[in-house]
XYZ file of C-alpha atoms in Angstrom:
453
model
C -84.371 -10.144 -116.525
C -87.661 -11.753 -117.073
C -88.295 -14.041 -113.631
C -90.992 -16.633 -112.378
C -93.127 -13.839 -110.909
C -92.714 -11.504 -114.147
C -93.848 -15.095 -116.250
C -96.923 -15.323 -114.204
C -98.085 -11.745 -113.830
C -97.978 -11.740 -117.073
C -100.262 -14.953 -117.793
C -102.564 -13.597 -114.715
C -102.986 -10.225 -116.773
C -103.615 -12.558 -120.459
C -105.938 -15.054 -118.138
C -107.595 -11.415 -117.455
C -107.818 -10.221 -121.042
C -109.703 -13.149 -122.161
C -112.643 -12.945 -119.876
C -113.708 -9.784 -121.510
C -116.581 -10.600 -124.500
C -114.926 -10.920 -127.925
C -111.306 -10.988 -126.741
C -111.117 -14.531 -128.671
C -110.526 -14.212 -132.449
C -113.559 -15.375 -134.598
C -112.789 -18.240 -136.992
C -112.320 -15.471 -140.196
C -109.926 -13.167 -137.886
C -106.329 -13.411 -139.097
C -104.337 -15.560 -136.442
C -106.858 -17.693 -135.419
C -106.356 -20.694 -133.803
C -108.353 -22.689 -131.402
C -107.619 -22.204 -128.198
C -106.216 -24.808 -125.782
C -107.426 -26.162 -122.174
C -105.935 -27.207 -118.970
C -107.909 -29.277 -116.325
C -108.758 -27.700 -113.457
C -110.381 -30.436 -111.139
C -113.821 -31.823 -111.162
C -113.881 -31.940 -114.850
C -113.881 -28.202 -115.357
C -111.124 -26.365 -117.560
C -109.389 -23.407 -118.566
C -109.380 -22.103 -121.747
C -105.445 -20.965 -122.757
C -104.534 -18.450 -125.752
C -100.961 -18.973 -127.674
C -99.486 -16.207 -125.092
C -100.393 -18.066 -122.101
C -99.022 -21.239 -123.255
C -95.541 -19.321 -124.147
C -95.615 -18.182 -120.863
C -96.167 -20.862 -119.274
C -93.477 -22.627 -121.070
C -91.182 -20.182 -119.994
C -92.193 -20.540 -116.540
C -91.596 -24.061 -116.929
C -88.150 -23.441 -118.558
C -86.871 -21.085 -115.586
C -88.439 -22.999 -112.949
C -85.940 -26.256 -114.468
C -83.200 -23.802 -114.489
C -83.503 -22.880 -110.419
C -82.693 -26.632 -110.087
C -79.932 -28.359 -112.216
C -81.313 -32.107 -110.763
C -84.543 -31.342 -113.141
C -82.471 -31.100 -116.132
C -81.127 -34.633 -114.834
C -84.097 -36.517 -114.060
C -86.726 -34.823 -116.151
C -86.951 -34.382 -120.269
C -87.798 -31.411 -121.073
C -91.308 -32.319 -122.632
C -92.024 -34.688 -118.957
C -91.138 -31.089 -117.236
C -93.298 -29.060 -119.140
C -96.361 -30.963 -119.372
C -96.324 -31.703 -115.169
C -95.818 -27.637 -114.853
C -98.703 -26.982 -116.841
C -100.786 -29.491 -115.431
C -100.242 -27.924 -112.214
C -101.111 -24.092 -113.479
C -104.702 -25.308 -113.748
C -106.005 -25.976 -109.833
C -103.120 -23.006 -109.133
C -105.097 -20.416 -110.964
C -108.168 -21.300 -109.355
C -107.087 -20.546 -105.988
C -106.760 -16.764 -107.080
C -109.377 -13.771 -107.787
C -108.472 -11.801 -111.224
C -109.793 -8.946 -109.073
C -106.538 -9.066 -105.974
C -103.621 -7.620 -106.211
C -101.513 -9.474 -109.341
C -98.408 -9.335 -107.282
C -99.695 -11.204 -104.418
C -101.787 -13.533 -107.147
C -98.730 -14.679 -108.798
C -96.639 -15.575 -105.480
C -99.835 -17.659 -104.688
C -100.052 -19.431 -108.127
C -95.969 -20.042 -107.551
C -96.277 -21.716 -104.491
C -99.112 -24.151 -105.264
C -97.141 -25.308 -108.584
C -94.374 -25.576 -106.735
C -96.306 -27.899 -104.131
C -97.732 -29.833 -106.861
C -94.807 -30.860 -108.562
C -92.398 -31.104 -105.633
C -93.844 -34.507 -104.937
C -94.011 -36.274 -108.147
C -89.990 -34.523 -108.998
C -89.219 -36.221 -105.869
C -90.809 -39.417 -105.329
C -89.502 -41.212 -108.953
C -88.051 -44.928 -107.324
C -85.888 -47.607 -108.743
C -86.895 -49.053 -112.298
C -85.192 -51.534 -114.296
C -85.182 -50.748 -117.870
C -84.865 -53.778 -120.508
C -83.922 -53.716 -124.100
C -83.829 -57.304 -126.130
C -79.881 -57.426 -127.373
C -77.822 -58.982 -129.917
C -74.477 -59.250 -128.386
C -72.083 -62.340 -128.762
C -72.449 -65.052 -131.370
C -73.102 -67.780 -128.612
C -75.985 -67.627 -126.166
C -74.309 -69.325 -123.028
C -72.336 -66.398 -121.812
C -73.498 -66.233 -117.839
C -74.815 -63.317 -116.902
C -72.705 -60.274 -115.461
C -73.276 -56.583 -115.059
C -71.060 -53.556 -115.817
C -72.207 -51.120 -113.121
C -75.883 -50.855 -113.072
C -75.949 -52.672 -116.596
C -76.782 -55.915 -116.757
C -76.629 -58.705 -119.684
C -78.398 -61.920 -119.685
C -79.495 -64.634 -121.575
C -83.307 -64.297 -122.730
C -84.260 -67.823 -120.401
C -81.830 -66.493 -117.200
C -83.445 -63.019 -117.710
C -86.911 -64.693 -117.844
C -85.998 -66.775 -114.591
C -85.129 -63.643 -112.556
C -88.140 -62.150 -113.837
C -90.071 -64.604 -112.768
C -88.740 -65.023 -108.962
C -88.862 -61.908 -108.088
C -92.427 -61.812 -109.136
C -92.434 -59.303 -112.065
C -93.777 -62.329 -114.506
C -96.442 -65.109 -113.526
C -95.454 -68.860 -113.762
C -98.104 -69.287 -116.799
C -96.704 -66.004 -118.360
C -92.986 -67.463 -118.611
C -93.585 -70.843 -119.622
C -95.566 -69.298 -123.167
C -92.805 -66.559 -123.664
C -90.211 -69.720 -123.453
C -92.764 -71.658 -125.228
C -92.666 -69.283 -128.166
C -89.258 -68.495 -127.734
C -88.658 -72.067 -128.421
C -90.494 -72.231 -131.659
C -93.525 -72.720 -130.267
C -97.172 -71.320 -130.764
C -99.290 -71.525 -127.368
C -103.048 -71.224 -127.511
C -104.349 -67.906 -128.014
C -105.441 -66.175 -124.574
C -107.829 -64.113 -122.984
C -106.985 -60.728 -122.920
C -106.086 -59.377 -119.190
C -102.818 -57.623 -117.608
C -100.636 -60.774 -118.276
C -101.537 -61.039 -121.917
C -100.529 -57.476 -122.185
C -97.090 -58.080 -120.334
C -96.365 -61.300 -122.211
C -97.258 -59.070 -125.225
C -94.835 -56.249 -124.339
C -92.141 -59.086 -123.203
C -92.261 -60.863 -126.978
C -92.320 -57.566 -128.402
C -89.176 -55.383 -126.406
C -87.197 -58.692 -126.524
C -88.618 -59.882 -130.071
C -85.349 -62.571 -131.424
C -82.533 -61.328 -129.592
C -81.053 -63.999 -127.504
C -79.925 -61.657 -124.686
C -81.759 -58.930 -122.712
C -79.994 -56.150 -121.546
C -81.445 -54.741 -117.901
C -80.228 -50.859 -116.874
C -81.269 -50.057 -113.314
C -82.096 -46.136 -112.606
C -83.161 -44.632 -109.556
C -85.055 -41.231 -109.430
C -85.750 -40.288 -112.761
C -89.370 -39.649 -114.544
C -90.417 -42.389 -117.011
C -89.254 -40.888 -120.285
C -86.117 -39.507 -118.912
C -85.403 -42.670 -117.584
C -86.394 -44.756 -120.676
C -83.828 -42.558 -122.911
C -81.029 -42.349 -120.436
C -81.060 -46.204 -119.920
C -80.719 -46.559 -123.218
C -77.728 -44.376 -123.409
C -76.480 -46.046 -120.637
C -76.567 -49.436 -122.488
C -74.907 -48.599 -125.522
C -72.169 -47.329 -122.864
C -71.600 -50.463 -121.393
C -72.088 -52.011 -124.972
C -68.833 -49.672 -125.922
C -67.171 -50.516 -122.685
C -67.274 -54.594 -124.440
C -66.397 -53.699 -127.559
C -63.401 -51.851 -126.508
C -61.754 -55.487 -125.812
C -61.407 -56.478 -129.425
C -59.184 -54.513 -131.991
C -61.195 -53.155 -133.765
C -64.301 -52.499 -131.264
C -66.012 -51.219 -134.663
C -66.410 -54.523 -135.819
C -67.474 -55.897 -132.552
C -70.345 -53.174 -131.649
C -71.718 -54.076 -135.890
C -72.836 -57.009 -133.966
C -73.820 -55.624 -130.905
C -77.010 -53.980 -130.598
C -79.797 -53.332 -128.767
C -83.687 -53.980 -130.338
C -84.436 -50.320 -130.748
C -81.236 -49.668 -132.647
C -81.448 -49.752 -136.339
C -81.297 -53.267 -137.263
C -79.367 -55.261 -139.577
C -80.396 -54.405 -143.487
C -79.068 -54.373 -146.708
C -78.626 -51.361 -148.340
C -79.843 -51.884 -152.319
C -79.197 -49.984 -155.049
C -79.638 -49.268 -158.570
C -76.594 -47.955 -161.038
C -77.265 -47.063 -165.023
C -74.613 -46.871 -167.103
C -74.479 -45.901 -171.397
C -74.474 -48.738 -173.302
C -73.435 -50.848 -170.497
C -75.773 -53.432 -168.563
C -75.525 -53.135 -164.749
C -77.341 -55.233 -162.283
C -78.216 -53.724 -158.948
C -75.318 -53.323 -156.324
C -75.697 -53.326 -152.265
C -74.008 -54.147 -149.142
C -75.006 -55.396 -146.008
C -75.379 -52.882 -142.659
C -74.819 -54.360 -139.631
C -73.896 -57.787 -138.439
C -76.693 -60.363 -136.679
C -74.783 -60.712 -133.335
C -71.130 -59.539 -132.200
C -67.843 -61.959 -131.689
C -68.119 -65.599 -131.094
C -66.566 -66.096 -127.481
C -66.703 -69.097 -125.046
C -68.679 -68.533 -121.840
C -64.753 -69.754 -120.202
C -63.493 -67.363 -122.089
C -65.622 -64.737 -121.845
C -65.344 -64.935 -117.987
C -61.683 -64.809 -118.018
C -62.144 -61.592 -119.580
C -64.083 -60.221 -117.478
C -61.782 -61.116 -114.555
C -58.782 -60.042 -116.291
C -60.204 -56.543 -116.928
C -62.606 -56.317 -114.544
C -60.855 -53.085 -112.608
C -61.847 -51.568 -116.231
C -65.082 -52.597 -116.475
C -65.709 -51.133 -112.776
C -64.078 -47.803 -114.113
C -67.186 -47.888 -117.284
C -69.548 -48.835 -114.763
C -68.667 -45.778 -112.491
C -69.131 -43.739 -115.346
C -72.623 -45.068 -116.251
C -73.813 -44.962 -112.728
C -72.433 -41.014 -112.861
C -74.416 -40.346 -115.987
C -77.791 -42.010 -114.864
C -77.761 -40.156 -111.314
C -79.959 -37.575 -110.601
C -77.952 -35.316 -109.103
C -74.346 -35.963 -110.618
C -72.904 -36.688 -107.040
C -70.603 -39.926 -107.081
C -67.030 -40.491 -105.736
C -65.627 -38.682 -108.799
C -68.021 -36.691 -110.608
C -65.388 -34.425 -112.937
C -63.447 -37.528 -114.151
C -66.767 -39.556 -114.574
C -68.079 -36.982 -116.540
C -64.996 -37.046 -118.972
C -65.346 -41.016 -119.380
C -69.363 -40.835 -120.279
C -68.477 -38.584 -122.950
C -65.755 -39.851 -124.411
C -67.267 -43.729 -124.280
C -70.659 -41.584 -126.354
C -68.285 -40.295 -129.203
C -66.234 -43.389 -129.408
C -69.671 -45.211 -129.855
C -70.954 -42.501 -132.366
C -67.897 -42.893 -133.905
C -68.059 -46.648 -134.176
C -71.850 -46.119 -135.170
C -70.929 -43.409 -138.090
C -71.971 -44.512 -141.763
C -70.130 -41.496 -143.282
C -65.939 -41.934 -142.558
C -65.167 -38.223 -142.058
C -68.083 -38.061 -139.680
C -66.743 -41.131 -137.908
C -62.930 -39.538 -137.538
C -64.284 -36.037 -136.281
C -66.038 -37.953 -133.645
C -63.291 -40.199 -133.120
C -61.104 -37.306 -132.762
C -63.860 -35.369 -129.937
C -63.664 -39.044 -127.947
C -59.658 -37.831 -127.785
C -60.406 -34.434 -127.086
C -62.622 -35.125 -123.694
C -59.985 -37.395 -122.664
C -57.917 -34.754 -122.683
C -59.898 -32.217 -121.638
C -59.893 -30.100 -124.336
C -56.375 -28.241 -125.698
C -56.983 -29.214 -129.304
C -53.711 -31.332 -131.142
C -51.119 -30.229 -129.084
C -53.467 -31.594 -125.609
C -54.269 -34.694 -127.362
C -50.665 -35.073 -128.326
C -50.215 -34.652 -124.686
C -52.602 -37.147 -124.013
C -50.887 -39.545 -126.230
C -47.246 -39.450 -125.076
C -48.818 -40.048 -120.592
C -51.012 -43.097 -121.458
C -49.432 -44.583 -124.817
C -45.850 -43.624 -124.217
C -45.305 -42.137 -127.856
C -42.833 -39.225 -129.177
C -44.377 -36.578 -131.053
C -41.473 -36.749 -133.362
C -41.244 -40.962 -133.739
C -43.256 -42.972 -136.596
C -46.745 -44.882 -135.440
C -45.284 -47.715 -137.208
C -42.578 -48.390 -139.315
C -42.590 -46.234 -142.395
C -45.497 -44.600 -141.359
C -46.259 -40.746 -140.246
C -44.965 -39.349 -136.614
C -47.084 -39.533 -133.772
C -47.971 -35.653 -134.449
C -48.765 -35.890 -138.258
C -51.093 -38.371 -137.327
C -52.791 -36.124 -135.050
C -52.448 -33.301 -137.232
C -54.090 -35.309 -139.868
C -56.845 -37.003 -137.396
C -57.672 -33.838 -135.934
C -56.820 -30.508 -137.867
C -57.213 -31.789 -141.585
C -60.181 -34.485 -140.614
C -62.149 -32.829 -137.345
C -61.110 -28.964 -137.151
C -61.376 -28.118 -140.784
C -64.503 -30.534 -141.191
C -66.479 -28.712 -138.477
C -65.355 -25.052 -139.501
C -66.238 -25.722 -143.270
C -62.298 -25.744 -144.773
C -61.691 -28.980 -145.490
C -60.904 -28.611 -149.258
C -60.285 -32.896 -148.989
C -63.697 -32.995 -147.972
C -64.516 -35.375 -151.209
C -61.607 -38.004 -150.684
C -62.000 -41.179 -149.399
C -61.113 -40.937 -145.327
C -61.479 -44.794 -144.394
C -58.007 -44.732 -143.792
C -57.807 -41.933 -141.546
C -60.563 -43.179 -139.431
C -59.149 -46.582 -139.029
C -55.917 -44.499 -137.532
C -58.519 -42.544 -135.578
C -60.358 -45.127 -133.936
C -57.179 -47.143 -132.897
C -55.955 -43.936 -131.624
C -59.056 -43.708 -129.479
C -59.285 -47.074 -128.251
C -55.554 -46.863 -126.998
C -56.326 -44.069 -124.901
C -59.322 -45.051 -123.769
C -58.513 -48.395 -122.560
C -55.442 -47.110 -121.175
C -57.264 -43.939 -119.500
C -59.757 -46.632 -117.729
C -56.710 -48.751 -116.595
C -55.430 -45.234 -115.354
C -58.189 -44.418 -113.599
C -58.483 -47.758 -112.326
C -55.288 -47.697 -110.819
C -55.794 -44.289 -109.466
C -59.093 -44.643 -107.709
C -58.836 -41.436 -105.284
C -58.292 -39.114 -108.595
C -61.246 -37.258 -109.923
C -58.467 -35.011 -112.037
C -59.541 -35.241 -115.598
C -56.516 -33.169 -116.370
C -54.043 -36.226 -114.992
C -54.969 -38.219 -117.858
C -52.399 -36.010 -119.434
C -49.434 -36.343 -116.748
């Protein structure tokens, strides 16, 4: 089994190879490419050939491996580029002449002093996306775990008093924000930030802040993301059909609202060109009373979503209940993929995975399970009146829609499954909701497997 030493030997010996005269491909050799470089201090480099770059990638790779809180906090593009930057001074500290052995234990432990520090020292950082959310802009603001919405101007405030804005900065953004136009400005560090401000919040009358600790910039830009169409879900799950709801509820860097045009020809027949609109400008109307009442009433499930976020965006995975955490993240993604999904059959099979983390697996017969401890149904007793039994409608949700879909079987892969994922989602929102309230009530459990007792 190829290890860190193995990788590294065997870049020491390529590193070797190269010095000789001619041992880089001319320009008419077949293979050629031009080489690469890493900077080794003092504006010196080293020249790198495709092998040493695979090595060092697979360094890189097994070096993330040895430490599961660098898959965490770390993409793995961030990992790989601060692992190669740090072969460059390594190598220089060796002479191709030594023993290759020795040379590669030396290279290992300056990378791994050059990267322990920057792996380690990632702080706090607060993360905003501009966001659609509810149809009125008066909501106050409130946070689900380390999510927080605000209004644009309350956002701006904060900003502002705890210094990350300048007074002159906040009154154009609210000046322009208004309808305004303030006088062009000399370029300098607060143009830029008023500039990035206008641009990451753009229309949207909200902002929505995510608060990470620990993790590298990318890493951290992509998880809080994540994390906000989480807490997004968490919202949505309130109405009926949280579908509906999360069409209006968006964050800037989601697709935005559009309508879909297009043209249909017909013999003999004159058609005019059809389309429908994607996406809704803002979620629900709701009172800011109203809202808050909410948010009281269900608070112990909001905490619940919030646990789950704050388990997802940790570095190292250790909360108060990690296993059960874990179960909730998931299932809130797929039931927001699901939500998301253009294409119904794609919608129910991720529907139907949102049911299968809740219950942990155990295909129809553990989601059935799942059904009768949180929603109190009978395999054997109708949904609704006249309708199918609680286990044809799993059978149908997840055998005929998700199993055979996946596998490649589903011979109804052509008919029209809106219905089925309208029985799908429902299905899923029950459970969830009622899984949260479960958990909420049950706050020393970190048994995913209860869900189903």
């Amino acid at each position: 089994m190829a290890t860190l030493e193995s990788h590294v030997e065997a870049l020491i010996a390529e590193l070797t190879r190269i010095q000789a005269p001619g041992s880089v491909p001319g320009p008419d050799e077949e293979g050629f490419s031009f080489p690469g470089q890493i900077a080794v201090g003092n504006d010196r480099f080293i020249m790198t050939t495709p092998e040493m770059e695979r090595l060092i990638e697979l360094f890189s790779r097994e070096f993330q491996r040895s430490d599961p809180i660098l898959s965490r906090s770390h993409t793995d593009k961030e990992w790989n580029w601060m692992v190669r930057g740090a072969f460059g001074p390594a190598l220089m500290l060796i002479d191709l002449d030594e023993d290759r052995q020795e040379n590669a234990r030396t290279v290992i432990a300056a990378i791994r002093v050059a990267v322990s520090g920057p792996a380690k020292t990632h702080g706090p950082a607060e993360h905003s996306f501009g966001c659609t959310l509810f149809g009125n802009f008066e909501v106050a603001p409130f946070s689900i775990g380390p999510v927080q919405f605000e209004p644009r101007p309350a956002w701006l405030a904060r900003k502002l008093s705890e210094g990350d804005v300048s007074k002159t900065t906040a009154q154009r953004i609210m000046r322009v924000w208004s309808g305004g136009k303030p006088r062009k400005r000399k370029r300098s560090v607060d143009f830029m930030r008023e500039q990035n401000i206008l641009d990451a919040v753009g229309k949207c009358p909200y902002v929505c802040s995510v608060r990470t600790e620990g993790l590298a910039s990318e890493a951290g830009r992509l998880k809080a993301q994540t994390a906000a169409r989480l807490a997004l879900t968490g919202i949505a799950l309130h109405w009926a059909v949280p579908s509906k709801a999360l069409d209006g509820f968006r964050l800037l860097v989601d697709p935005s609202v559009r309508r879909q045009r297009s043209l249909v020809f017909k013999p003999k027949v004159k058609t005019l060109s059809g389309g429908n609109l994607m996406g809704l400008p803002h979620g629900p109307n709701i009172s800011p009373g109203e809202w808050a009442k909410e948010l009281a009433k269900h608070r112990d499930d909001f905490d619940v979503v919030g646990e789950a976020i704050t388990y997802y965006l940790s570095r190292d995975g250790k909360v108060a209940r990690p296993a059960l955490m874990n179960t909730f993240a998931q299932a809130l993604l797929w039931f927001h993929e699901g939500c998301r999904d253009e294409v119904d059959l794609m919608a129910v099979v991720k529907f139907s995975a949102c049911l299968d983390a809740l219950a942990s697996g155990g295909k129809s017969s553990g989601i059935r399970s799942l059904i009768r401890a949180r929603l109190g149904m009978q395999d054997d007793k109708p949904i609704r009146k006249d309708g199918p039994t609680m286990h044809q409608a799993v059978e149908e949700i997840y055998s005929s829609g998700r199993s055979r879909t996946i596998h490649g079987t589903n011979d109804k892969f052509g008919n029209d499954w809106s219905s089925t994922r309208a029985l799908a989602e429902q299905f899923a929102r029950m459970c969830l909701v009622m899984s949260l309230d479960w958990a909420a009530s049950n706050p020393a459990s970190d048994d995913p497997l209860a869900l189903k007792k």
